[in-house]
XYZ file of C-alpha atoms in Angstrom:
372
model
C 107.692 -14.161 55.631
C 106.623 -12.586 58.924
C 108.515 -15.164 61.955
C 108.783 -15.247 65.231
C 111.312 -13.406 67.152
C 110.780 -13.605 70.766
C 112.311 -16.943 72.723
C 109.671 -16.493 74.858
C 106.873 -16.915 72.254
C 108.516 -19.898 71.319
C 108.543 -21.049 74.859
C 104.751 -20.560 74.876
C 104.225 -22.223 71.596
C 106.728 -25.080 73.266
C 104.436 -25.429 76.062
C 101.181 -25.063 73.518
C 102.074 -28.453 71.601
C 103.010 -29.908 74.973
C 99.779 -30.190 76.449
C 97.987 -30.538 72.720
C 99.454 -33.274 72.373
C 98.637 -34.702 75.649
C 94.868 -34.282 75.070
C 91.991 -36.670 73.673
C 88.906 -34.465 74.685
C 88.096 -31.314 72.544
C 86.759 -27.885 74.785
C 89.151 -29.807 78.053
C 92.081 -29.244 75.716
C 91.044 -26.343 74.281
C 89.776 -24.246 77.641
C 93.723 -26.142 78.292
C 95.259 -23.964 75.850
C 93.360 -20.813 75.777
C 95.094 -20.647 79.273
C 98.703 -21.571 78.006
C 98.587 -18.552 75.973
C 96.841 -15.657 78.148
C 99.852 -17.279 80.598
C 102.807 -16.922 78.749
C 101.314 -14.028 76.848
C 100.498 -9.855 77.841
C 96.781 -11.124 76.622
C 94.573 -10.607 79.488
C 91.611 -12.685 78.720
C 90.198 -15.038 76.193
C 87.556 -17.199 74.320
C 86.588 -19.497 71.825
C 83.565 -20.078 69.822
C 83.083 -23.114 67.480
C 81.266 -22.219 64.754
C 78.410 -24.842 62.973
C 77.812 -25.083 59.099
C 74.601 -22.891 59.836
C 76.875 -19.781 60.749
C 76.050 -20.452 64.966
C 79.081 -20.091 67.228
C 78.883 -21.981 70.386
C 81.726 -21.139 73.744
C 83.358 -23.446 74.160
C 86.310 -21.824 76.496
C 86.992 -18.801 77.858
C 89.291 -17.279 80.236
C 89.270 -13.961 83.100
C 86.595 -13.159 81.385
C 85.153 -9.715 82.851
C 81.806 -9.125 85.347
C 79.691 -7.561 82.464
C 80.334 -10.403 80.389
C 80.651 -14.067 82.566
C 77.294 -13.386 84.553
C 74.264 -15.742 83.563
C 76.205 -18.045 82.413
C 78.546 -15.959 80.217
C 74.558 -15.128 78.257
C 76.125 -12.249 76.635
C 78.881 -14.414 74.543
C 75.856 -16.768 74.228
C 73.557 -15.250 72.798
C 73.315 -13.182 69.740
C 76.294 -11.538 66.929
C 78.545 -9.472 66.677
C 81.869 -8.337 64.296
C 83.703 -11.212 64.461
C 82.087 -14.158 64.073
C 80.048 -11.538 60.916
C 83.555 -11.081 59.085
C 84.548 -14.736 59.813
C 80.706 -16.510 57.829
C 81.691 -14.052 55.266
C 85.386 -15.592 54.840
C 87.568 -12.181 55.834
C 89.206 -13.120 58.244
C 92.539 -14.826 56.267
C 94.893 -14.426 59.258
C 94.957 -13.074 62.517
C 93.538 -9.217 63.187
C 92.605 -6.754 65.162
C 88.831 -5.665 66.180
C 88.174 -2.616 66.424
C 86.154 -2.676 68.658
C 83.840 -5.602 70.680
C 80.054 -5.878 69.888
C 79.651 -7.987 73.259
C 81.901 -5.143 75.009
C 79.990 -1.780 73.588
C 76.213 -3.884 74.393
C 77.180 -4.610 77.883
C 78.750 -1.378 78.366
C 75.116 -0.339 77.347
C 73.206 -1.965 79.436
C 75.087 -2.266 82.894
C 77.813 0.884 82.111
C 80.175 -0.962 84.159
C 81.935 -4.667 84.182
C 84.439 -3.967 81.845
C 87.841 -4.181 83.018
C 88.582 -1.707 80.831
C 88.322 -3.808 77.720
C 86.218 -3.092 74.484
C 89.066 -3.819 71.976
C 89.982 -7.899 71.178
C 92.332 -9.597 68.775
C 90.718 -12.651 66.532
C 92.077 -15.585 64.642
C 90.458 -18.112 62.639
C 90.842 -21.617 64.294
C 91.159 -23.983 60.891
C 93.179 -26.962 59.855
C 94.322 -26.568 55.926
C 90.998 -25.024 54.696
C 89.049 -26.845 56.991
C 87.788 -24.355 59.404
C 86.554 -24.747 62.819
C 85.920 -21.324 65.250
C 87.291 -18.279 65.990
C 89.835 -17.869 69.127
C 89.057 -14.212 70.871
C 91.985 -12.414 73.083
C 92.225 -9.112 74.881
C 94.140 -6.364 77.960
C 92.373 -3.589 79.416
C 93.391 -0.779 78.006
C 94.998 -2.317 74.278
C 92.954 -1.182 70.902
C 95.477 -3.061 68.839
C 98.132 -6.282 69.339
C 101.452 -5.568 67.243
C 102.658 -7.301 64.930
C 104.145 -10.150 66.334
C 101.894 -10.843 69.368
C 99.359 -11.366 66.103
C 102.468 -13.792 64.163
C 102.293 -15.560 68.145
C 98.175 -15.571 68.388
C 98.403 -17.095 64.370
C 101.041 -19.681 65.110
C 98.971 -20.511 68.003
C 95.894 -20.672 66.167
C 97.017 -23.109 63.308
C 98.385 -25.476 67.147
C 94.841 -25.649 67.826
C 93.579 -25.966 64.945
C 95.905 -29.111 64.321
C 94.629 -30.181 67.775
C 91.124 -30.896 67.076
C 91.483 -31.890 63.929
C 93.136 -34.459 65.371
C 90.690 -35.626 67.520
C 87.625 -34.897 65.528
C 89.530 -38.019 64.166
C 90.352 -39.965 66.703
C 87.029 -39.241 67.705
C 85.497 -40.847 64.296
C 88.437 -43.684 64.117
C 87.214 -44.820 67.283
C 83.284 -44.769 66.536
C 84.208 -46.707 62.795
C 86.504 -49.560 65.875
C 82.624 -49.991 68.027
C 80.199 -49.959 64.709
C 82.484 -52.505 63.898
C 83.182 -54.490 67.253
C 78.475 -54.086 67.455
C 79.161 -55.905 63.533
C 81.098 -58.459 64.466
C 78.903 -59.537 67.832
C 75.614 -58.822 65.863
C 77.124 -61.837 63.509
C 77.808 -64.013 66.222
C 74.661 -63.660 67.432
C 72.825 -64.586 64.496
C 74.450 -67.469 63.896
C 75.497 -69.044 66.809
C 72.927 -68.518 69.551
C 69.776 -67.084 67.547
C 70.705 -69.804 64.780
C 69.867 -72.738 68.000
C 67.059 -70.890 69.825
C 65.961 -71.831 65.865
C 66.875 -75.175 66.367
C 64.948 -75.356 69.770
C 61.789 -74.357 69.013
C 61.724 -76.371 65.760
C 62.917 -79.310 67.710
C 59.305 -78.292 70.831
C 58.008 -78.321 67.522
C 58.360 -82.098 66.906
C 58.239 -82.766 69.801
C 55.567 -81.938 70.461
C 53.558 -84.354 67.674
C 55.812 -86.606 68.393
C 53.863 -88.055 72.123
C 49.696 -88.666 72.810
C 50.877 -87.006 75.922
C 48.904 -84.007 77.003
C 50.703 -83.092 79.626
C 53.832 -83.724 77.441
C 52.149 -81.606 74.324
C 51.548 -78.948 76.328
C 55.524 -79.571 77.998
C 56.854 -78.418 74.714
C 54.580 -76.315 73.364
C 55.879 -74.354 76.347
C 58.935 -75.165 75.955
C 58.257 -73.952 71.871
C 56.075 -70.625 72.978
C 59.658 -69.591 75.129
C 62.196 -70.182 72.642
C 59.885 -68.714 69.810
C 59.822 -65.675 72.775
C 63.736 -65.368 73.245
C 64.561 -65.843 69.122
C 62.003 -62.787 68.766
C 64.050 -60.713 72.244
C 67.012 -61.827 69.860
C 66.631 -60.301 66.191
C 65.353 -56.933 68.399
C 68.775 -57.161 69.789
C 70.499 -58.179 66.741
C 68.472 -55.819 64.998
C 69.755 -52.819 68.047
C 73.004 -53.623 67.269
C 73.108 -53.042 63.422
C 70.005 -51.547 62.378
C 69.396 -52.397 59.163
C 67.288 -49.466 57.392
C 68.939 -46.198 59.130
C 69.580 -45.689 55.662
C 66.756 -44.708 53.607
C 65.568 -43.360 56.941
C 63.959 -43.054 60.359
C 60.276 -44.020 59.341
C 61.184 -47.501 57.508
C 64.686 -47.984 61.044
C 61.071 -47.994 63.369
C 58.989 -49.495 60.559
C 61.296 -52.336 60.894
C 61.946 -52.740 63.752
C 58.330 -52.886 64.679
C 57.865 -55.683 62.477
C 60.074 -57.764 64.977
C 58.389 -57.207 67.059
C 55.104 -57.891 65.851
C 54.061 -53.806 67.352
C 51.887 -51.996 64.327
C 52.721 -48.198 64.326
C 50.973 -45.733 63.195
C 54.245 -43.548 61.551
C 53.705 -39.125 60.828
C 56.084 -37.095 60.078
C 55.281 -33.359 59.106
C 58.909 -31.395 57.547
C 62.204 -32.651 56.494
C 64.957 -31.960 56.611
C 68.607 -33.424 56.597
C 69.435 -34.684 59.481
C 73.207 -34.613 61.419
C 74.006 -38.150 61.812
C 73.954 -39.011 64.937
C 71.079 -36.682 65.427
C 69.416 -38.990 63.769
C 70.698 -42.484 65.895
C 69.739 -40.778 68.514
C 65.736 -40.182 67.538
C 66.219 -44.153 66.049
C 68.029 -45.623 69.075
C 65.059 -43.237 71.076
C 62.865 -45.727 69.264
C 63.611 -48.577 70.252
C 63.745 -48.106 73.087
C 60.128 -46.489 73.507
C 58.670 -49.282 71.659
C 61.321 -52.886 73.003
C 58.600 -50.761 75.884
C 56.188 -51.273 74.893
C 56.141 -55.036 73.650
C 57.354 -56.039 77.050
C 55.280 -54.528 78.869
C 52.758 -51.887 78.342
C 50.521 -55.029 76.505
C 49.479 -52.568 73.272
C 50.184 -53.745 69.252
C 49.447 -50.642 67.493
C 52.354 -47.464 68.287
C 51.858 -44.300 67.158
C 54.921 -42.345 65.994
C 55.000 -38.724 65.480
C 57.780 -36.600 64.181
C 58.391 -32.473 63.146
C 60.975 -31.625 62.092
C 62.018 -27.924 61.911
C 64.297 -25.473 60.419
C 67.290 -26.612 63.906
C 65.166 -28.675 65.812
C 63.471 -32.705 65.133
C 60.903 -32.934 67.979
C 58.967 -36.858 67.953
C 56.328 -37.807 70.274
C 55.873 -41.579 71.081
C 52.196 -43.470 71.937
C 51.018 -46.013 73.516
C 47.098 -46.746 74.808
C 48.039 -49.431 76.463
C 48.293 -50.726 80.428
C 50.547 -47.506 82.163
C 52.317 -47.306 85.299
C 52.668 -44.735 87.789
C 55.419 -42.755 86.609
C 55.852 -42.078 90.587
C 57.847 -45.081 91.078
C 60.824 -44.394 88.377
C 62.062 -41.847 91.035
C 62.730 -43.545 93.121
C 63.166 -47.018 91.399
C 64.590 -44.939 87.414
C 63.623 -48.487 84.410
C 66.746 -48.917 82.366
C 64.925 -47.695 79.654
C 63.648 -45.212 80.990
C 67.498 -43.455 81.850
C 68.639 -44.906 78.599
C 66.390 -43.043 76.178
C 66.358 -39.084 78.256
C 70.616 -39.621 78.816
C 70.939 -40.802 75.123
C 68.536 -37.521 74.770
C 69.380 -34.598 76.715
C 73.051 -36.268 75.436
C 72.049 -34.261 72.203
C 71.441 -30.915 74.190
C 67.755 -32.148 73.963
C 64.403 -32.697 76.474
C 63.357 -35.367 78.275
C 59.680 -36.186 79.033
C 57.426 -39.118 79.648
C 53.394 -38.949 80.426
C 51.747 -41.976 81.961
C 48.625 -43.334 84.389
C 47.921 -47.431 84.827
C 45.342 -47.445 82.089
C 45.760 -44.990 80.340
C 48.941 -45.403 78.702
C 51.759 -44.085 77.968
C 53.348 -41.032 75.745
C 57.095 -39.900 75.096
C 58.535 -36.705 73.432
C 61.990 -36.562 73.215
C 63.295 -33.172 71.282
C 66.653 -31.881 69.932
C 67.852 -29.309 68.324
C 70.771 -29.533 65.406
């Protein structure tokens, strides 16, 4: 069995382990671990690819890249394919390996003829925890076409540490999400059992009071109170739905129709294409639709909304249109709407694009497109 045979190698791994133990955010952890590795070894530059189930890679960390690979926001690293990623997809990288040449560097040389700092080859190792794989750790040194067995052992050991840290952070995030859902469900139950029931009681009391008096002014007062209580009850039911969205397990269409029914809106739902959406993308689309429908009920004076969803192989697009009173979108810059800001932030956080078009008397159109 191959072992580390250098006290300096052990020290490097110890420093990396200490750093990983303190990190809780994925990208800062990857960037810091890569910097620690390069600082204590003869490796001069490095980069980390995350590779999804669809085979697409994302550059999550890089350090000391040569100019040809670093310019245009590392475009040469983010676009196209390469030999190490292809080997990863085929399951051919079982341990740290020397890659004969780097396709990205070869392409950069062909286009630029400069700016690679003498780097032509790199070593690569899979980031994994147990049997679960996350991506690749690549390192390179100017003038080096091959790394020693000892250097590859060190690289592999560091990759195991990083893979374990990735899994720990992912599990922690999942635990936080579960805790958040549980807290939202608890709050929804409390609202339903207390405030919701209280508002319902006020509605019944106001109705009874109106029926018990013959004075018109008193009747109108009770009717006004009943109307306000009923409106507050509708708002509360919508809030409870937002906290604990029932029906999303049946798909976006069922969930959106259910929420529209609570608000008293007629939903015209059109859908093109079918795809298994990641849960976070599906929830983002649903939350944006929720916010848009809420705004429509409160501000647009419309009782009918058209929602169109189109799903392609790698992205989902949604448009939400009403024929309500509309508004001047120029005002959003000076006094941004909380609802619009929330929708935009949700979409952009998911890596998507958000657009809103409206004008007084001509309704509103909201569009969101999210890749997955």
